[in-house]
Amino acid sequence: MWLSCILLFFVVINSEAVIETASDEILRGSRTYIKEASPINCAKVPPTFWCTNAKLTKECGFEQLCDRYSKATKNEKLQLTIFYESLCPDCQEFIINDFYRDVYLQFGDFIKFELVPYGNAKNEDGKIKCQHGEKECAINKYHGCVLHYMPEPIPFIVCMEARIQDGSTLEKSAEKCYYTFHVQPHVADQIIHCANGDIGDKLQQEAAKRTAEAFPDPHKYVPWVLFNNVSIESQQFLISGLPIAICEFYNGDKAPGHCNSIGSNSRTLNGCAKGYFLDQDIFEA
Ligand SMILES: *[C@@H]1O[C@H](CO)[C@@H](O)[C@H](O)[C@H]1NC(C)=O
C-alpha cells in the first residue's frame, strides 16, 4: 500500500516535471520550448528561404544557386501544369473552383498555363483507354482540341466541366459554352472537326506523352500539379493552397496584388505595424 502510494506520487510529480534536454531547450510533456535564442544555423534554414534575402543568402553561402535561380526566374511567369481527366469528380471540382476562381482569375497575368487532359488513361499500343470509359476519352479529346485551337481556352474548359458535372452530355455542354462565350463559328468548326478526327487523336497521343514524361516523379493521381515543369509527389499538397504556392514561387520585382490579401478573408494578417504607438492617455484614461 505505502509502496504503491509512493510510486503513484512519483509518477504524478514526474509527469508534471519540466525535463531539460539540450541546454537551450526545455521539454514540457511532448512539447519543446526554446529557452535561449541561438544564432542562425545555416544548416537549418528552410530551402524556401534560401534565396529570399541577400544578407541571408550571403551569410549562408547560397549565392551560386540563388544567382542562377534569380537569373532564370526574375519577372518570368510561373509555369503551372495541371494533369487532369474530364470525368474525375475531384478534377471537376478543382478546375471549376480552386483553379478557375482562385488561380486563373486572380493570378492569370503571372502564370503560363498548361492543361493536360489525359490523367490516368492508359495508352495500349496507340489505343487510349480512359479511367471513366469511352465518354471520358471523347471529352478529353475534345478538351485537347479546345486547348489547341482556342486563344483563351480555360474559361471554356471550366464552362464545359461545370456543365458535365451537372450531368450534361459532351455535345450539349459544348454547345452551351460556345453560346456563352460567343465563340466564332470558324473556331467552333475547327474544334469539332478536330474532336471527330485524327487531329484530336494526335493531340491525345501528345497529352499521353506529356503526362508520361513528368520528371522526376511520375503522377500517381489527378489532379496533379507541376511548377516550372517540376513534378514532385511530396509537394502535391500544394494543390490545395495554390495561391500561397504561387506567391512563394513567383519571382518578380512586384508580387502579384492578390498575394497581399491571402488569408485575409476573415481577418487581416497585416499584423501590427512597427513604429505606431497609441496615445499614452488611452492607457491612463
Ligand atoms: C518539361 O520537361 C519535360 C521532361 O523533362 C520535357 O520533355 C518538356 O519539354 C518540358 N516541357 C515544358 C513545357 O517545359
CSV table of C-alpha atoms and ligand atoms in Angstrom, one decimal:
chain,number,residue,atom,x,y,z
A,1,MET,CA,0.0,0.0,0.0
A,2,TRP,CA,2.6,2.5,1.0
A,3,LEU,CA,4.8,1.5,-1.8
A,4,SER,CA,2.1,2.0,-4.4
A,5,CYS,CA,1.3,5.4,-2.9
A,6,ILE,CA,4.9,6.5,-3.1
A,7,LEU,CA,5.1,5.1,-6.7
A,8,LEU,CA,1.9,7.0,-7.7
A,9,PHE,CA,3.2,10.1,-6.1
A,10,PHE,CA,6.5,9.8,-8.0
A,11,VAL,CA,4.7,9.3,-11.3
A,12,VAL,CA,2.5,12.3,-10.8
A,13,ILE,CA,5.4,14.5,-9.9
A,14,ASN,CA,7.4,13.2,-12.8
A,15,SER,CA,4.7,13.9,-15.4
A,16,GLU,CA,4.4,17.4,-14.2
A,17,ALA,CA,8.1,18.0,-14.2
A,18,VAL,CA,9.9,20.0,-16.8
A,19,ILE,CA,12.6,17.9,-18.3
A,20,GLU,CA,15.7,19.7,-19.5
A,21,THR,CA,17.0,18.3,-22.8
A,22,ALA,CA,19.6,20.3,-24.8
A,23,SER,CA,20.9,23.3,-22.9
A,24,ASP,CA,18.8,25.7,-25.0
A,25,GLU,CA,15.5,23.8,-25.0
A,26,ILE,CA,13.0,22.6,-22.5
A,27,LEU,CA,10.6,19.8,-22.9
A,28,ARG,CA,7.1,20.1,-21.3
A,29,GLY,CA,5.1,16.9,-21.9
A,30,SER,CA,5.6,16.3,-25.6
A,31,ARG,CA,6.1,20.0,-26.5
A,32,THR,CA,9.5,21.6,-26.8
A,33,TYR,CA,10.2,25.2,-26.0
A,34,ILE,CA,13.2,27.4,-26.6
A,35,LYS,CA,14.8,28.8,-23.6
A,36,GLU,CA,17.7,30.7,-25.1
A,37,ALA,CA,18.0,32.2,-28.5
A,38,SER,CA,20.8,30.7,-30.6
A,39,PRO,CA,22.4,32.3,-33.7
A,40,ILE,CA,21.2,31.5,-37.2
A,41,ASN,CA,22.1,27.9,-38.1
A,42,CYS,CA,22.6,27.9,-41.9
A,43,ALA,CA,22.2,24.1,-42.0
A,44,LYS,CA,18.6,24.6,-40.7
A,45,VAL,CA,17.4,27.4,-42.9
A,46,PRO,CA,14.3,26.0,-44.8
A,47,PRO,CA,15.1,25.9,-48.5
A,48,THR,CA,12.2,28.1,-49.4
A,49,PHE,CA,14.1,30.9,-47.5
A,50,TRP,CA,17.5,30.5,-49.2
A,51,CYS,CA,17.1,33.0,-51.9
A,52,THR,CA,14.7,35.4,-50.3
A,53,ASN,CA,17.1,37.8,-48.6
A,54,ALA,CA,20.5,38.9,-49.8
A,55,LYS,CA,22.0,39.1,-46.3
A,56,LEU,CA,20.9,35.5,-45.5
A,57,THR,CA,22.0,34.2,-49.0
A,58,LYS,CA,25.5,35.6,-48.4
A,59,GLU,CA,25.8,34.6,-44.8
A,60,CYS,CA,24.8,31.0,-45.5
A,61,GLY,CA,26.7,30.6,-48.9
A,62,PHE,CA,23.6,30.0,-51.1
A,63,GLU,CA,24.8,32.7,-53.6
A,64,GLN,CA,25.7,30.5,-56.5
A,65,LEU,CA,22.4,28.6,-56.7
A,66,CYS,CA,20.4,31.6,-55.9
A,67,ASP,CA,22.0,33.7,-58.6
A,68,ARG,CA,21.2,31.0,-61.1
A,69,TYR,CA,17.6,30.8,-59.9
A,70,SER,CA,17.2,34.5,-59.8
A,71,LYS,CA,18.5,35.0,-63.4
A,72,ALA,CA,16.3,32.2,-64.7
A,73,THR,CA,13.1,33.3,-63.0
A,74,LYS,CA,13.2,37.1,-62.4
A,75,ASN,CA,9.9,38.6,-63.6
A,76,GLU,CA,9.2,35.4,-65.6
A,77,LYS,CA,5.7,33.9,-65.4
A,78,LEU,CA,5.5,30.8,-63.3
A,79,GLN,CA,4.7,27.7,-65.4
A,80,LEU,CA,1.8,25.9,-63.9
A,81,THR,CA,0.9,22.5,-65.4
A,82,ILE,CA,-2.2,20.6,-64.5
A,83,PHE,CA,-2.7,16.9,-65.3
A,84,TYR,CA,-6.4,16.0,-65.2
A,85,GLU,CA,-9.1,13.9,-66.7
A,86,SER,CA,-12.5,15.3,-67.6
A,87,LEU,CA,-14.8,12.9,-65.6
A,88,CYS,CA,-12.8,12.5,-62.4
A,89,PRO,CA,-15.0,14.3,-59.8
A,90,ASP,CA,-12.1,15.8,-57.9
A,91,CYS,CA,-10.7,17.2,-61.1
A,92,GLN,CA,-14.0,18.8,-62.0
A,93,GLU,CA,-14.3,20.3,-58.5
A,94,PHE,CA,-10.7,21.5,-58.7
A,95,ILE,CA,-11.0,23.0,-62.1
A,96,ILE,CA,-14.3,24.7,-61.5
A,97,ASN,CA,-13.4,26.1,-58.1
A,98,ASP,CA,-9.9,26.3,-56.8
A,99,PHE,CA,-8.2,26.5,-60.2
A,100,TYR,CA,-10.5,28.9,-62.0
A,101,ARG,CA,-11.7,31.1,-59.2
A,102,ASP,CA,-8.5,31.3,-57.0
A,103,VAL,CA,-5.8,30.9,-59.6
A,104,TYR,CA,-6.9,31.8,-63.2
A,105,LEU,CA,-8.9,34.8,-62.2
A,106,GLN,CA,-6.6,36.1,-59.5
A,107,PHE,CA,-3.1,35.3,-60.8
A,108,GLY,CA,-3.7,34.8,-64.5
A,109,ASP,CA,-1.2,37.5,-65.5
A,110,PHE,CA,1.6,35.9,-63.6
A,111,ILE,CA,1.2,32.3,-64.9
A,112,LYS,CA,1.9,30.3,-68.0
A,113,PHE,CA,-0.9,27.7,-68.0
A,114,GLU,CA,-0.6,24.2,-69.3
A,115,LEU,CA,-3.6,21.9,-69.1
A,116,VAL,CA,-3.1,18.3,-70.0
A,117,PRO,CA,-6.4,16.4,-70.4
A,118,TYR,CA,-5.3,12.8,-70.1
A,119,GLY,CA,-4.8,11.9,-66.5
A,120,ASN,CA,-4.9,8.2,-65.6
A,121,ALA,CA,-5.7,7.0,-69.1
A,122,LYS,CA,-3.6,4.1,-70.5
A,123,ASN,CA,-2.0,4.0,-73.8
A,124,GLU,CA,-2.0,0.5,-75.1
A,125,ASP,CA,-0.1,0.4,-78.4
A,126,GLY,CA,-1.7,3.7,-79.5
A,127,LYS,CA,-5.2,2.9,-78.3
A,128,ILE,CA,-6.1,5.1,-75.4
A,129,LYS,CA,-8.2,3.6,-72.6
A,130,CYS,CA,-9.7,6.1,-70.2
A,131,GLN,CA,-10.3,5.6,-66.5
A,132,HIS,CA,-14.0,6.6,-66.7
A,133,GLY,CA,-14.6,4.9,-70.1
A,134,GLU,CA,-15.3,6.0,-73.7
A,135,LYS,CA,-17.3,9.0,-72.6
A,136,GLU,CA,-14.3,10.4,-70.8
A,137,CYS,CA,-12.0,9.7,-73.8
A,138,ALA,CA,-14.3,11.7,-76.0
A,139,ILE,CA,-14.3,14.7,-73.6
A,140,ASN,CA,-10.6,14.6,-73.0
A,141,LYS,CA,-10.1,14.6,-76.7
A,142,TYR,CA,-12.5,17.5,-77.1
A,143,HIS,CA,-10.6,19.4,-74.4
A,144,GLY,CA,-7.4,18.8,-76.3
A,145,CYS,CA,-8.9,20.4,-79.3
A,146,VAL,CA,-10.2,23.3,-77.3
A,147,LEU,CA,-6.8,23.9,-75.8
A,148,HIS,CA,-5.2,23.7,-79.2
A,149,TYR,CA,-7.5,26.0,-81.2
A,150,MET,CA,-9.0,28.5,-78.8
A,151,PRO,CA,-7.0,31.6,-78.0
A,152,GLU,CA,-8.3,31.8,-74.4
A,153,PRO,CA,-9.4,28.2,-73.7
A,154,ILE,CA,-9.5,28.0,-69.9
A,155,PRO,CA,-12.9,29.6,-69.2
A,156,PHE,CA,-14.4,27.4,-71.9
A,157,ILE,CA,-12.9,24.3,-70.4
A,158,VAL,CA,-14.2,25.4,-67.0
A,159,CYS,CA,-17.6,26.0,-68.5
A,160,MET,CA,-17.7,22.5,-70.0
A,161,GLU,CA,-16.6,20.8,-66.8
A,162,ALA,CA,-19.3,22.7,-64.9
A,163,ARG,CA,-22.0,21.5,-67.4
A,164,ILE,CA,-20.7,18.0,-67.4
A,165,GLN,CA,-20.6,17.9,-63.6
A,166,ASP,CA,-24.3,18.9,-63.7
A,167,GLY,CA,-24.9,15.8,-65.9
A,168,SER,CA,-25.0,17.4,-69.3
A,169,THR,CA,-23.6,15.5,-72.4
A,170,LEU,CA,-20.5,16.4,-74.2
A,171,GLU,CA,-22.4,17.9,-77.2
A,172,LYS,CA,-24.9,19.8,-75.1
A,173,SER,CA,-22.2,21.3,-72.8
A,174,ALA,CA,-20.0,22.3,-75.7
A,175,GLU,CA,-23.0,23.9,-77.5
A,176,LYS,CA,-23.9,25.8,-74.4
A,177,CYS,CA,-20.4,27.1,-73.9
A,178,TYR,CA,-19.9,28.1,-77.5
A,179,TYR,CA,-23.0,30.2,-77.0
A,180,THR,CA,-21.9,31.6,-73.6
A,181,PHE,CA,-18.6,32.8,-74.9
A,182,HIS,CA,-19.7,33.8,-78.4
A,183,VAL,CA,-17.1,31.6,-80.0
A,184,GLN,CA,-16.6,32.4,-83.6
A,185,PRO,CA,-18.2,29.8,-85.9
A,186,HIS,CA,-14.9,29.0,-87.7
A,187,VAL,CA,-13.1,28.3,-84.4
A,188,ALA,CA,-16.0,26.1,-83.3
A,189,ASP,CA,-15.9,24.2,-86.6
A,190,GLN,CA,-12.1,23.7,-86.3
A,191,ILE,CA,-12.6,22.2,-82.8
A,192,ILE,CA,-15.5,19.9,-83.8
A,193,HIS,CA,-13.5,18.7,-86.8
A,194,CYS,CA,-10.5,18.1,-84.6
A,195,ALA,CA,-12.6,16.3,-81.9
A,196,ASN,CA,-14.1,14.0,-84.5
A,197,GLY,CA,-11.0,13.0,-86.2
A,198,ASP,CA,-7.3,12.3,-86.4
A,199,ILE,CA,-6.0,15.7,-85.1
A,200,GLY,CA,-7.8,15.1,-81.8
A,201,ASP,CA,-6.2,11.6,-81.6
A,202,LYS,CA,-2.8,13.0,-82.3
A,203,LEU,CA,-3.3,15.6,-79.6
A,204,GLN,CA,-4.3,12.9,-77.2
A,205,GLN,CA,-1.1,11.0,-78.0
A,206,GLU,CA,0.8,14.1,-77.2
A,207,ALA,CA,-1.0,14.5,-73.9
A,208,ALA,CA,-0.2,10.9,-73.1
A,209,LYS,CA,3.5,11.5,-73.8
A,210,ARG,CA,3.5,14.8,-71.9
A,211,THR,CA,1.9,13.0,-68.9
A,212,ALA,CA,4.3,10.1,-69.1
A,213,GLU,CA,7.4,12.3,-69.2
A,214,ALA,CA,6.7,14.1,-65.9
A,215,PHE,CA,10.1,14.5,-64.1
A,216,PRO,CA,11.3,13.4,-61.6
A,217,ASP,CA,8.1,11.9,-60.1
A,218,PRO,CA,5.5,10.3,-62.4
A,219,HIS,CA,2.0,11.3,-61.5
A,220,LYS,CA,0.1,9.0,-59.1
A,221,TYR,CA,-3.3,10.5,-59.2
A,222,VAL,CA,-5.2,13.5,-60.6
A,223,PRO,CA,-5.4,16.4,-60.4
A,224,TRP,CA,-1.6,16.7,-60.3
A,225,VAL,CA,0.4,19.8,-60.5
A,226,LEU,CA,3.9,20.8,-61.8
A,227,PHE,CA,5.6,24.1,-61.0
A,228,ASN,CA,8.1,25.3,-63.7
A,229,ASN,CA,7.8,21.8,-65.1
A,230,VAL,CA,8.9,20.0,-62.0
A,231,SER,CA,6.8,17.1,-60.8
A,232,ILE,CA,7.2,16.3,-57.1
A,233,GLU,CA,5.0,13.8,-55.4
A,234,SER,CA,5.6,15.1,-51.8
A,235,GLN,CA,4.6,18.6,-52.9
A,236,GLN,CA,1.2,17.8,-54.3
A,237,PHE,CA,-0.4,19.0,-51.1
A,238,LEU,CA,0.2,22.5,-52.6
A,239,ILE,CA,-2.7,21.9,-54.9
A,240,SER,CA,-5.0,22.8,-52.0
A,241,GLY,CA,-3.0,26.0,-51.5
A,242,LEU,CA,-2.1,27.2,-54.9
A,243,PRO,CA,-2.3,30.9,-54.2
A,244,ILE,CA,0.2,30.5,-51.4
A,245,ALA,CA,2.5,28.4,-53.6
A,246,ILE,CA,2.2,30.9,-56.5
A,247,CYS,CA,3.1,33.8,-54.2
A,248,GLU,CA,6.0,31.8,-52.9
A,249,PHE,CA,7.4,30.7,-56.3
A,250,TYR,CA,6.7,33.8,-58.4
A,251,ASN,CA,9.9,35.8,-58.5
A,252,GLY,CA,9.0,39.2,-59.7
A,253,ASP,CA,10.1,42.7,-58.7
A,254,LYS,CA,6.5,43.2,-57.7
A,255,ALA,CA,4.4,40.5,-56.0
A,256,PRO,CA,1.0,39.8,-57.5
A,257,GLY,CA,-1.5,42.1,-55.8
A,258,HIS,CA,-3.5,39.2,-54.6
A,259,CYS,CA,-0.6,37.9,-52.5
A,260,ASN,CA,-1.3,40.7,-50.0
A,261,SER,CA,-4.8,39.5,-49.3
A,262,ILE,CA,-4.1,35.8,-48.8
A,263,GLY,CA,-5.6,34.7,-45.5
A,264,SER,CA,-7.5,37.9,-45.1
A,265,ASN,CA,-11.0,36.7,-45.8
A,266,SER,CA,-11.9,36.5,-42.1
A,267,ARG,CA,-9.2,38.7,-40.5
A,268,THR,CA,-6.3,40.8,-41.6
A,269,LEU,CA,-2.8,39.3,-41.3
A,270,ASN,CA,-1.0,42.5,-41.8
A,271,GLY,CA,-0.2,42.5,-38.1
A,272,CYS,CA,0.7,45.4,-36.0
A,273,ALA,CA,3.0,47.8,-37.9
A,274,LYS,CA,6.2,48.7,-36.1
A,275,GLY,CA,6.6,52.3,-35.1
A,276,TYR,CA,3.0,53.0,-34.4
A,277,PHE,CA,2.2,53.8,-30.8
A,278,LEU,CA,-1.1,54.5,-29.2
A,279,ASP,CA,-1.5,57.8,-27.4
A,280,GLN,CA,-0.3,57.5,-23.9
A,281,ASP,CA,-3.5,58.8,-22.4
A,282,ILE,CA,-5.5,55.9,-23.8
A,283,PHE,CA,-3.8,53.8,-21.2
A,284,GLU,CA,-4.1,56.4,-18.5
A,285,ALA,CA,-7.8,57.1,-19.0
B,1,LIG,C1,9.1,19.7,-69.3
B,1,LIG,O1,10.0,18.6,-69.0
B,1,LIG,C2,9.9,17.5,-69.9
B,1,LIG,C3,10.7,16.4,-69.2
B,1,LIG,O2,12.0,16.8,-68.8
B,1,LIG,C4,10.4,18.0,-71.3
B,1,LIG,O3,10.4,16.9,-72.1
B,1,LIG,C5,9.4,19.0,-71.7
B,1,LIG,O4,9.8,19.5,-73.0
B,1,LIG,C6,9.2,20.2,-70.8
B,1,LIG,N1,8.1,20.9,-71.1
B,1,LIG,C7,7.9,22.2,-70.9
B,1,LIG,C8,6.6,22.8,-71.4
B,1,LIG,O5,8.8,22.9,-70.4
